[in-house]
PDB file of C-alpha atoms and ligand atoms in Angstrom:
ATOM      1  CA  UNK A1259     107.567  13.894  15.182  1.00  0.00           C
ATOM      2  CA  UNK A1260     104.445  11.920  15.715  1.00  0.00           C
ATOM      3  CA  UNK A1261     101.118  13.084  16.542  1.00  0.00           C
ATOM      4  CA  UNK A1262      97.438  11.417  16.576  1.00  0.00           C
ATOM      5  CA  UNK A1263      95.915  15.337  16.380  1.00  0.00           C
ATOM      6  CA  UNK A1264      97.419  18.128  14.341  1.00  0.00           C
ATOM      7  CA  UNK A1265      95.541  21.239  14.214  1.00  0.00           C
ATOM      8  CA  UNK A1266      96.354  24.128  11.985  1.00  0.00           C
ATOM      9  CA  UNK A1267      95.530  27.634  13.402  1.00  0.00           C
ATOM     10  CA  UNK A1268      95.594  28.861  16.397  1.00  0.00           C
ATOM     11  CA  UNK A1269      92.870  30.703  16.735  1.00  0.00           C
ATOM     12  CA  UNK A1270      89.828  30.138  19.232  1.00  0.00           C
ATOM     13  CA  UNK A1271      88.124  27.307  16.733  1.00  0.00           C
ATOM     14  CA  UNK A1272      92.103  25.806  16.990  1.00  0.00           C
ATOM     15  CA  UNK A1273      93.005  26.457  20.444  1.00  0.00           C
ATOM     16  CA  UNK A1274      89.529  25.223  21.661  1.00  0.00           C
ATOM     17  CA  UNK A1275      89.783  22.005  19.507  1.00  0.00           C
ATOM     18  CA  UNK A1276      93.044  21.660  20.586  1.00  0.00           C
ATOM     19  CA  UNK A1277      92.445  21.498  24.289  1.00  0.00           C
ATOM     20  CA  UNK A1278      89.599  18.953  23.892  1.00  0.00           C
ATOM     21  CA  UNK A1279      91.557  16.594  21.722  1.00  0.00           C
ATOM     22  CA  UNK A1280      94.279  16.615  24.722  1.00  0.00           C
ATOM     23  CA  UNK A1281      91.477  16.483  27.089  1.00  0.00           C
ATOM     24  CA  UNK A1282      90.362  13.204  25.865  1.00  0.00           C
ATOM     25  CA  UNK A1283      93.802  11.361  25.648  1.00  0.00           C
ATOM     26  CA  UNK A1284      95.234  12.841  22.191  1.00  0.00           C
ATOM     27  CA  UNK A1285      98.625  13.971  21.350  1.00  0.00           C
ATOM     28  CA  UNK A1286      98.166  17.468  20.072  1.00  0.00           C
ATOM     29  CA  UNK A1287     100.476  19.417  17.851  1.00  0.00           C
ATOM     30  CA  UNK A1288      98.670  22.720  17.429  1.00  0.00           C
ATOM     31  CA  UNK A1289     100.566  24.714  14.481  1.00  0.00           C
ATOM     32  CA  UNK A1290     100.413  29.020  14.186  1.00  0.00           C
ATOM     33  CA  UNK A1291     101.963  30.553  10.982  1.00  0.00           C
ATOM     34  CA  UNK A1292     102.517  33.548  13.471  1.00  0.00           C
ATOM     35  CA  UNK A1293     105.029  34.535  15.869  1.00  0.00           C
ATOM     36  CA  UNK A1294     102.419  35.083  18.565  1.00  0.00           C
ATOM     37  CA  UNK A1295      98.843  34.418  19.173  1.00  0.00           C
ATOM     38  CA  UNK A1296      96.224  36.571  18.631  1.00  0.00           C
ATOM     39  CA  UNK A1297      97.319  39.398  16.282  1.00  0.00           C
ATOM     40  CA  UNK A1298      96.787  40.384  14.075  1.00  0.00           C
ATOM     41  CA  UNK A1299      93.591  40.880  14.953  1.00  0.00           C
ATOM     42  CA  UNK A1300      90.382  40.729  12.658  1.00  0.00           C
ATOM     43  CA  UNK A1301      87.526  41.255  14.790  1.00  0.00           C
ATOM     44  CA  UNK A1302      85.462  43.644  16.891  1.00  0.00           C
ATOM     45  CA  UNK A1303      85.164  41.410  20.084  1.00  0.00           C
ATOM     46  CA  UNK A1304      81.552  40.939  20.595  1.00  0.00           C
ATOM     47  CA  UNK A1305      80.683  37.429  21.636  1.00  0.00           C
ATOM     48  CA  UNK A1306      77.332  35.626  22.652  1.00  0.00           C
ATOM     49  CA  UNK A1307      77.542  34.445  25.982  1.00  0.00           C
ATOM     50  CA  UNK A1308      76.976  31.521  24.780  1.00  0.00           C
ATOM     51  CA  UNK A1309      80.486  31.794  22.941  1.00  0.00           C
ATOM     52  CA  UNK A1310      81.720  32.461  25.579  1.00  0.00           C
ATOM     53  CA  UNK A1311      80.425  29.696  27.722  1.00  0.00           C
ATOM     54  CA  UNK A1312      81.671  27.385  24.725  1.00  0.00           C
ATOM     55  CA  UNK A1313      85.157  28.628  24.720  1.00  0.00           C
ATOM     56  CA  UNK A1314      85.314  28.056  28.936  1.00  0.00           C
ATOM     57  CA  UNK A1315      86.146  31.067  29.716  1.00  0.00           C
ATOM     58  CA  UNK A1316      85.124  32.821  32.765  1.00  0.00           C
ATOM     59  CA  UNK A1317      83.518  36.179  32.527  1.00  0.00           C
ATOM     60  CA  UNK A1318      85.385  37.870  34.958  1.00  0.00           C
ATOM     61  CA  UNK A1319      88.584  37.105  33.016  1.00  0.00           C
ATOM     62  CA  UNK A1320      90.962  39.945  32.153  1.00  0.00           C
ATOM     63  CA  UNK A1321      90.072  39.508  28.370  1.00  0.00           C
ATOM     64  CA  UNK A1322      86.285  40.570  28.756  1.00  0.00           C
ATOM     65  CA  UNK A1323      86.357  44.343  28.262  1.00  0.00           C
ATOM     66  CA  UNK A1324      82.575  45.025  29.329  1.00  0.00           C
ATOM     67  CA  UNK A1325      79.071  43.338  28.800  1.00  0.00           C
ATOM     68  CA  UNK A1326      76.525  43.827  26.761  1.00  0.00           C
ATOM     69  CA  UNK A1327      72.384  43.993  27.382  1.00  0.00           C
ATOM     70  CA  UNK A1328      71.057  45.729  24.716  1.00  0.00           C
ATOM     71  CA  UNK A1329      71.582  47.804  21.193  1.00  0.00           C
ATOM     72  CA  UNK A1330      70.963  51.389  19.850  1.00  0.00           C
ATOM     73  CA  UNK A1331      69.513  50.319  15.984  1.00  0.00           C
ATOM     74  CA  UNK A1332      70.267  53.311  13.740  1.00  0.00           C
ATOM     75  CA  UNK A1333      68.279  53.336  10.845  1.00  0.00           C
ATOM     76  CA  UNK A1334      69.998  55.322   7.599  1.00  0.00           C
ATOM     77  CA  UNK A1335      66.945  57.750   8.069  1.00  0.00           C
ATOM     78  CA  UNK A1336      68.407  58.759  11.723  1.00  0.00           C
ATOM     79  CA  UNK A1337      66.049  57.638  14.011  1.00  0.00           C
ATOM     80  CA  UNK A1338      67.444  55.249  17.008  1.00  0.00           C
ATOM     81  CA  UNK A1339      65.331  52.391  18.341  1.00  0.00           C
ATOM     82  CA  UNK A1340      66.839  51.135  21.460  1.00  0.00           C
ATOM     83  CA  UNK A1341      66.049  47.163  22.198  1.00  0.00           C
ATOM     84  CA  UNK A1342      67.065  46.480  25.739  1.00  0.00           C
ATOM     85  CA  UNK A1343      67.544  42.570  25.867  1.00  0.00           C
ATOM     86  CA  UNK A1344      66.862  42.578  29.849  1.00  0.00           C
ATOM     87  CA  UNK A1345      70.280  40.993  31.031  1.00  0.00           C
ATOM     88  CA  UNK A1346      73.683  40.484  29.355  1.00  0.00           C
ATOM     89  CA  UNK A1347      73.707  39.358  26.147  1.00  0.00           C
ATOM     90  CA  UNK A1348      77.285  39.577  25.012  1.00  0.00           C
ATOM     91  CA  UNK A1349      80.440  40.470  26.183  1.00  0.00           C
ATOM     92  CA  UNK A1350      83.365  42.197  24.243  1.00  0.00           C
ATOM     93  CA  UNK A1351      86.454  41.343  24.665  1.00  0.00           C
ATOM     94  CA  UNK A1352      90.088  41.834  24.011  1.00  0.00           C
ATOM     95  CA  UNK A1353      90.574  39.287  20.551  1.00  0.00           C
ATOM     96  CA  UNK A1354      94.588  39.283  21.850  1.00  0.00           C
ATOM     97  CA  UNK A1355      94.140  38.224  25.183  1.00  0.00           C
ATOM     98  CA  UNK A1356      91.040  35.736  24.637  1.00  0.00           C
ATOM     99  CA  UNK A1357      93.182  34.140  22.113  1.00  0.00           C
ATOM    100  CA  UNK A1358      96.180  33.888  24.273  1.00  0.00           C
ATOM    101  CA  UNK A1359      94.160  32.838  27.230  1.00  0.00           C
ATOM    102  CA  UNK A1360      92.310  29.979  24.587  1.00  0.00           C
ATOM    103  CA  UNK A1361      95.677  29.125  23.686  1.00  0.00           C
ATOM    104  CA  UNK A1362      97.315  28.788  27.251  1.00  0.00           C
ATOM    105  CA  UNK A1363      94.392  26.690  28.261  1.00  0.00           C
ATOM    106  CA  UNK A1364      95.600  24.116  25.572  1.00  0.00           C
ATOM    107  CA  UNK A1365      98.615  24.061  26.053  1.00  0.00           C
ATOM    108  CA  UNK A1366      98.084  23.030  30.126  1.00  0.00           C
ATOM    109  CA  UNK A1367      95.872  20.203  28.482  1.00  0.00           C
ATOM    110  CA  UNK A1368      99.351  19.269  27.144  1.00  0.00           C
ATOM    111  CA  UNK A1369      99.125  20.660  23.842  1.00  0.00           C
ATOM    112  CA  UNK A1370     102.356  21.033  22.099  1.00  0.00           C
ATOM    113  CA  UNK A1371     101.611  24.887  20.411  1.00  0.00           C
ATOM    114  CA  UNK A1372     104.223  25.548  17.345  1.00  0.00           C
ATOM    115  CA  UNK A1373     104.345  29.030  16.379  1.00  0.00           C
ATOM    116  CA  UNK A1374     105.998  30.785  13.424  1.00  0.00           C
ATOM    117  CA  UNK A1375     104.825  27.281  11.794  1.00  0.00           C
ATOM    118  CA  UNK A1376     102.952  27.882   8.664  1.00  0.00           C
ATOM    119  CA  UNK A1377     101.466  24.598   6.936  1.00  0.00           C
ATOM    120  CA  UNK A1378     102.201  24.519   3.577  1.00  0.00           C
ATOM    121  CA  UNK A1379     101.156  21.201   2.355  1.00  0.00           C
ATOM    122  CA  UNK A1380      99.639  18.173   3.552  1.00  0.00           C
ATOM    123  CA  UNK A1381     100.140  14.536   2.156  1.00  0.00           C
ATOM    124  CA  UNK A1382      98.055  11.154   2.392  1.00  0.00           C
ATOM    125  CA  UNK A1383     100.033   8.109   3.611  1.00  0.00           C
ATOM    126  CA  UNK A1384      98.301   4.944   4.477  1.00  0.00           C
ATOM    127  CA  UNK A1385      96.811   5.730   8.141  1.00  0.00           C
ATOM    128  CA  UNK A1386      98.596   8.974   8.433  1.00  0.00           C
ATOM    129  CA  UNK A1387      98.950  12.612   6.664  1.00  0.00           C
ATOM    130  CA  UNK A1388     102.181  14.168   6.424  1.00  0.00           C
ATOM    131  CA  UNK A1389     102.368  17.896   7.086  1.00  0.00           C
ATOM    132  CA  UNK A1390     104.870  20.087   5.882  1.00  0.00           C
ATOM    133  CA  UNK A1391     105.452  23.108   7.909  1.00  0.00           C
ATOM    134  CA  UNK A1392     107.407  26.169   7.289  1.00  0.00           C
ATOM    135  CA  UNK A1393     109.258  26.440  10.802  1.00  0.00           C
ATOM    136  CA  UNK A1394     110.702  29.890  11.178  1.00  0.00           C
ATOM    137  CA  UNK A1395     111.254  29.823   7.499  1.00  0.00           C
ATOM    138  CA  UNK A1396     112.674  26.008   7.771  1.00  0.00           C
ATOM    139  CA  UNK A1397     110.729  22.916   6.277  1.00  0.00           C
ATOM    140  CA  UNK A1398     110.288  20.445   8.863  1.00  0.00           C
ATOM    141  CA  UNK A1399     107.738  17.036   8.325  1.00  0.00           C
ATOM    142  CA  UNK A1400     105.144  16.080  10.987  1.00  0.00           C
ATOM    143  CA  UNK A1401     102.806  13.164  11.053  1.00  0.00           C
ATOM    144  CA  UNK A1402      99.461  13.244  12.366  1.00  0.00           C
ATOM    145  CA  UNK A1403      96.811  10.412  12.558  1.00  0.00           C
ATOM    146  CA  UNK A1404      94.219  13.604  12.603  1.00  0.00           C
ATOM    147  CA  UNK A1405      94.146  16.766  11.038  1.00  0.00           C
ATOM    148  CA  UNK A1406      91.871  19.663  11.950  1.00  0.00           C
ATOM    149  CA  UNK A1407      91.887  22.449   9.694  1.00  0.00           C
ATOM    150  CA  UNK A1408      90.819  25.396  12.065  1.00  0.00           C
ATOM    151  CA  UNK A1409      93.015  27.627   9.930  1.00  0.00           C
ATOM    152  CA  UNK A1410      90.123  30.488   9.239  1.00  0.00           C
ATOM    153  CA  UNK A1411      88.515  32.005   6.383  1.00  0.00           C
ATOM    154  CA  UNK A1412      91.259  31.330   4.227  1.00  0.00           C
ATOM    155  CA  UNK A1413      90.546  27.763   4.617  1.00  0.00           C
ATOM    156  CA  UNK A1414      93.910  26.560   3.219  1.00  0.00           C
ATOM    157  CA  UNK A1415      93.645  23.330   4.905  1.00  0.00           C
ATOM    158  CA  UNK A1416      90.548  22.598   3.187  1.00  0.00           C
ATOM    159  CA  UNK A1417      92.419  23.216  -0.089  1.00  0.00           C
ATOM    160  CA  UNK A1418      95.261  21.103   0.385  1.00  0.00           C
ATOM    161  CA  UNK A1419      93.011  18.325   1.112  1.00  0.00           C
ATOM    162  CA  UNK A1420      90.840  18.834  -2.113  1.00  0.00           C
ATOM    163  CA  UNK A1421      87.953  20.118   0.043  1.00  0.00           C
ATOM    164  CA  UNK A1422      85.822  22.641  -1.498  1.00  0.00           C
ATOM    165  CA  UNK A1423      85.660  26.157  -0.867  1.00  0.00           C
ATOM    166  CA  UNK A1424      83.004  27.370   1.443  1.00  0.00           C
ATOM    167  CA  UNK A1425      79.850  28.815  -0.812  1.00  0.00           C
ATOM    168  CA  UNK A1426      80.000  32.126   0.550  1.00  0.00           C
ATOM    169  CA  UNK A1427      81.873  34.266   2.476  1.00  0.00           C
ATOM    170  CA  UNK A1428      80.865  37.494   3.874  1.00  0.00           C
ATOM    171  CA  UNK A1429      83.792  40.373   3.901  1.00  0.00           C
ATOM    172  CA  UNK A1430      83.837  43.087   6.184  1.00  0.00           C
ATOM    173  CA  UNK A1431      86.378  46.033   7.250  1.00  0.00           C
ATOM    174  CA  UNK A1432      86.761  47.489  10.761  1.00  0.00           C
ATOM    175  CA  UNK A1433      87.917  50.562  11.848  1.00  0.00           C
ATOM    176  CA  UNK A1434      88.637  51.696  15.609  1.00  0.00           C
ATOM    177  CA  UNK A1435      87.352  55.279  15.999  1.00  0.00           C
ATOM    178  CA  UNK A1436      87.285  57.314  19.316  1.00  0.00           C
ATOM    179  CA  UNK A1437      83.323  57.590  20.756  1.00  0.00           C
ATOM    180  CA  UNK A1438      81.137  59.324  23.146  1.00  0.00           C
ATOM    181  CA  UNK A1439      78.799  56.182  24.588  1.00  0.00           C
ATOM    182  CA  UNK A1440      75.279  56.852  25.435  1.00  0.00           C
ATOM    183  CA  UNK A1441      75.186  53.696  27.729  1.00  0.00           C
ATOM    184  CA  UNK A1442      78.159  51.321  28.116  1.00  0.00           C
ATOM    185  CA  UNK A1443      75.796  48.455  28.427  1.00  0.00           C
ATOM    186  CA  UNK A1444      74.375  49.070  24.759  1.00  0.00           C
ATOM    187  CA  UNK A1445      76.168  48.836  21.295  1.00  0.00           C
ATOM    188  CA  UNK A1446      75.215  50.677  18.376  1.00  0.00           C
ATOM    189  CA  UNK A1447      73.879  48.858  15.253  1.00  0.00           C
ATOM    190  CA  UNK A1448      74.045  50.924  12.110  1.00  0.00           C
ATOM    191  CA  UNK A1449      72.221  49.209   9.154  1.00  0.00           C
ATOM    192  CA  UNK A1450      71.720  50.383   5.701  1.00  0.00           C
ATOM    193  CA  UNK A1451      74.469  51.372   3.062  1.00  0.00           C
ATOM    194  CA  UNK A1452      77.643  53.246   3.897  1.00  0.00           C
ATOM    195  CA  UNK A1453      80.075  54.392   0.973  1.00  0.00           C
ATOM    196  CA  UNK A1454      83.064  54.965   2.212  1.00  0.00           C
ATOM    197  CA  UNK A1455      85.312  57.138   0.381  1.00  0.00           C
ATOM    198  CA  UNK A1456      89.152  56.305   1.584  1.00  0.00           C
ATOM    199  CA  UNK A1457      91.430  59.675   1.226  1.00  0.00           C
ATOM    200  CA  UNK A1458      94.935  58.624  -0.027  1.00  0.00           C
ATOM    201  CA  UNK A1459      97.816  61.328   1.644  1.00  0.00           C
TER     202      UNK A1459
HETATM  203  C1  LIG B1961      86.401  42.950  10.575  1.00  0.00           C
HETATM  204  C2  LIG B1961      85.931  41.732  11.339  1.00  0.00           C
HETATM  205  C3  LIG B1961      85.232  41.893  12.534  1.00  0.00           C
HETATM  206  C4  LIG B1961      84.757  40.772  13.220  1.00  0.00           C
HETATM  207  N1  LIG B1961      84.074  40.961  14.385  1.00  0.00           N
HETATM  208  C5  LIG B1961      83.604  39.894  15.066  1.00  0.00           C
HETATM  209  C6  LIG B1961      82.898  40.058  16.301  1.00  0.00           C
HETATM  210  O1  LIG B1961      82.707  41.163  16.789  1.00  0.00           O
HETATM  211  N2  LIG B1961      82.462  38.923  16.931  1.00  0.00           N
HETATM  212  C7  LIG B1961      82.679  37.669  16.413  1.00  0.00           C
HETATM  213  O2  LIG B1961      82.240  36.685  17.040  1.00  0.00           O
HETATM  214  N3  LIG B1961      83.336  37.485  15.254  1.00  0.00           N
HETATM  215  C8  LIG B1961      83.817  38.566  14.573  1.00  0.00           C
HETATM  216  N4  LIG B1961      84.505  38.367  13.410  1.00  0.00           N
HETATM  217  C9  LIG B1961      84.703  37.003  12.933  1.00  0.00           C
HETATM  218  C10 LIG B1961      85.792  36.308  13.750  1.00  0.00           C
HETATM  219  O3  LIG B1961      86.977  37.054  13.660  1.00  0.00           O
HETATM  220  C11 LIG B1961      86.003  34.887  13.202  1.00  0.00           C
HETATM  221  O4  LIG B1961      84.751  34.241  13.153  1.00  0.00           O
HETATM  222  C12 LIG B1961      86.914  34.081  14.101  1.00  0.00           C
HETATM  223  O5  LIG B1961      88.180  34.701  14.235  1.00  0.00           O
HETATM  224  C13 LIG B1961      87.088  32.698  13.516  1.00  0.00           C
HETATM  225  O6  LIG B1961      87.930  31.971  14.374  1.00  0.00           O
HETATM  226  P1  LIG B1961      88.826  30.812  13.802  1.00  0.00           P
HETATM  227  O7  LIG B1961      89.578  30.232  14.949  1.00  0.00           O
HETATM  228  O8  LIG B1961      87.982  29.917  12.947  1.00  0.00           O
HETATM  229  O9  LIG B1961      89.812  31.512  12.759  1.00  0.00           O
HETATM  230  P2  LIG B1961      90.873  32.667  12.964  1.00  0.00           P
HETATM  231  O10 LIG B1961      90.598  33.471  14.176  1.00  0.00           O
HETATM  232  O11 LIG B1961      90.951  33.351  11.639  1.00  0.00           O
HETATM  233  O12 LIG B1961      92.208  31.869  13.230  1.00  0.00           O
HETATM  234  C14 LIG B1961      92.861  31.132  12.209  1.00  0.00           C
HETATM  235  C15 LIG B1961      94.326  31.049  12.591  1.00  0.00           C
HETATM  236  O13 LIG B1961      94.961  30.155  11.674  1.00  0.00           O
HETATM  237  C16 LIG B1961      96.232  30.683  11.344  1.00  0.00           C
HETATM  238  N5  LIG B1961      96.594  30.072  10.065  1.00  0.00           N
HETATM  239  C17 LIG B1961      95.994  30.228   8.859  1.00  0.00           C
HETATM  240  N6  LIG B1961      96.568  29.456   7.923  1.00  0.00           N
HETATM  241  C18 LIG B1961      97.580  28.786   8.569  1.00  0.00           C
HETATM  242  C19 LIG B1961      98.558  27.836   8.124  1.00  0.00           C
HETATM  243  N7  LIG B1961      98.591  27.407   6.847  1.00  0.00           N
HETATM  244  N8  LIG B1961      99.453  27.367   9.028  1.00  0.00           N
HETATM  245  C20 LIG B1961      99.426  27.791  10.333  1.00  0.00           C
HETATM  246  N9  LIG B1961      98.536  28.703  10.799  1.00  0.00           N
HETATM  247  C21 LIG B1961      97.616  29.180   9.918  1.00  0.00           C
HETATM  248  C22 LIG B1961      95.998  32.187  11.275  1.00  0.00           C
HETATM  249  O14 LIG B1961      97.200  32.911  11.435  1.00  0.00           O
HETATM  250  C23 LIG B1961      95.045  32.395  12.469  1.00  0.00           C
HETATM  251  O15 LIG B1961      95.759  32.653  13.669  1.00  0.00           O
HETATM  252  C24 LIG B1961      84.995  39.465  12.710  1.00  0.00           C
HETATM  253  C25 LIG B1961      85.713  39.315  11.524  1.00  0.00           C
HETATM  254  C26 LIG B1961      86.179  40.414  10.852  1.00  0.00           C
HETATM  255  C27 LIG B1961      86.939  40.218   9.568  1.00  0.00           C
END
């Protein structure tokens, strides 16, 4: 199989990437190590509007979960400062479903979406790379004129291709806990240090 994009991860910088590169004329191969799209997930939901905006999707659709215009600071001394930004600021949405919905946008572009396809190794030939793919658990080759590594933190692509790591990157651990809300329109911030003790049994 012959492709002038392949993109690896389909995630929203994927999917999105994906849809523009059919949008302009491309053959797209856009490749998912998972079975589905969109779980597991690894993030909280809360996007900019302008995010939002960039990823073309509509704020009434079924993945926004509620709006945002404002935030409850906590400082680690317990006193609350609430900044009201004035009008939404952010929405919060379902990870799945925005991902899905990114990903079914792409693939009306024309997009040709290959899940349970992991990327294991990419090769330079003269005017093409050569990607070898895990299929369900099967090696399979696929040419590509184009590759986009949109493959995540993780940034395997970049690897394979003898790009270098990214300088930094900044961890973080979520948790979904039950909540009484003050104002649905308003996250809370918590800043300072937390030490979490994790209870084993
Ligand atoms: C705990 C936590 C909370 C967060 N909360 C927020 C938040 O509230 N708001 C926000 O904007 N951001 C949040 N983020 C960050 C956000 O999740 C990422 O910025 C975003 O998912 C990056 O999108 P992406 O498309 O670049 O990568 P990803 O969403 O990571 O997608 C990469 C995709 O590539 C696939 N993949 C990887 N390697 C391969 C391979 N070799 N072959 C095939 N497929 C592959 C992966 O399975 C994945 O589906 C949070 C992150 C964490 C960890």
């Amino acid at each position: 199989m012959k492709y002038d994009v392949a993109v690896v991860g389909a995630g929203p910088v994927g999917s999105v990437a994906a849809r523009y590169a059919a949008l302009y004329g491309a053959k797209v191969a856009l490749f998912e190590e998972h079975a589905t799209v969109g779980s597991p997930v690894q993030c909280a939901g809360l996007l900019s509007v302008r995010a939002m905006d960039e990823c073309g999707i509509s704020t009434n659709d079924s993945s926004v979960i509620n709006s945002v215009r404002g935030a409850f600071v906590h400082s680690p001394e317990g006193t609350c400062l609430p900044v009201n930004g004035g009008h939404t600021r952010a929405f919060v949405v379902s990870r799945k479903m925005f991902d899905r919905k990114l990903a079914s946008m792409a693939t009306s572009e024309g997009v040709d979406i290959f899940l349970n396809s992991k990327v294991v190794a990419i090769n330079n030939n003269s005017g093409f790379k050569s990607l070898h793919v895990q299929r369900a658990g099967k090696p399979e080759v696929i040419e590509a004129s184009v590759v986009i590594g949109a493959d995540g933190v993780r940034h395997g692509v970049a690897s394979m291709v003898g790009l270098p790591a990214p300088s930094r990157i900044m961890s973080g651990i979520q948790f979904e806990v039950q909540m009484q809300s003050i104002r649905q329109d308003f996250v809370e911030l918590f800043v300072g240090t937390v030490r979490l003790v994790f209870l084993h049994g």
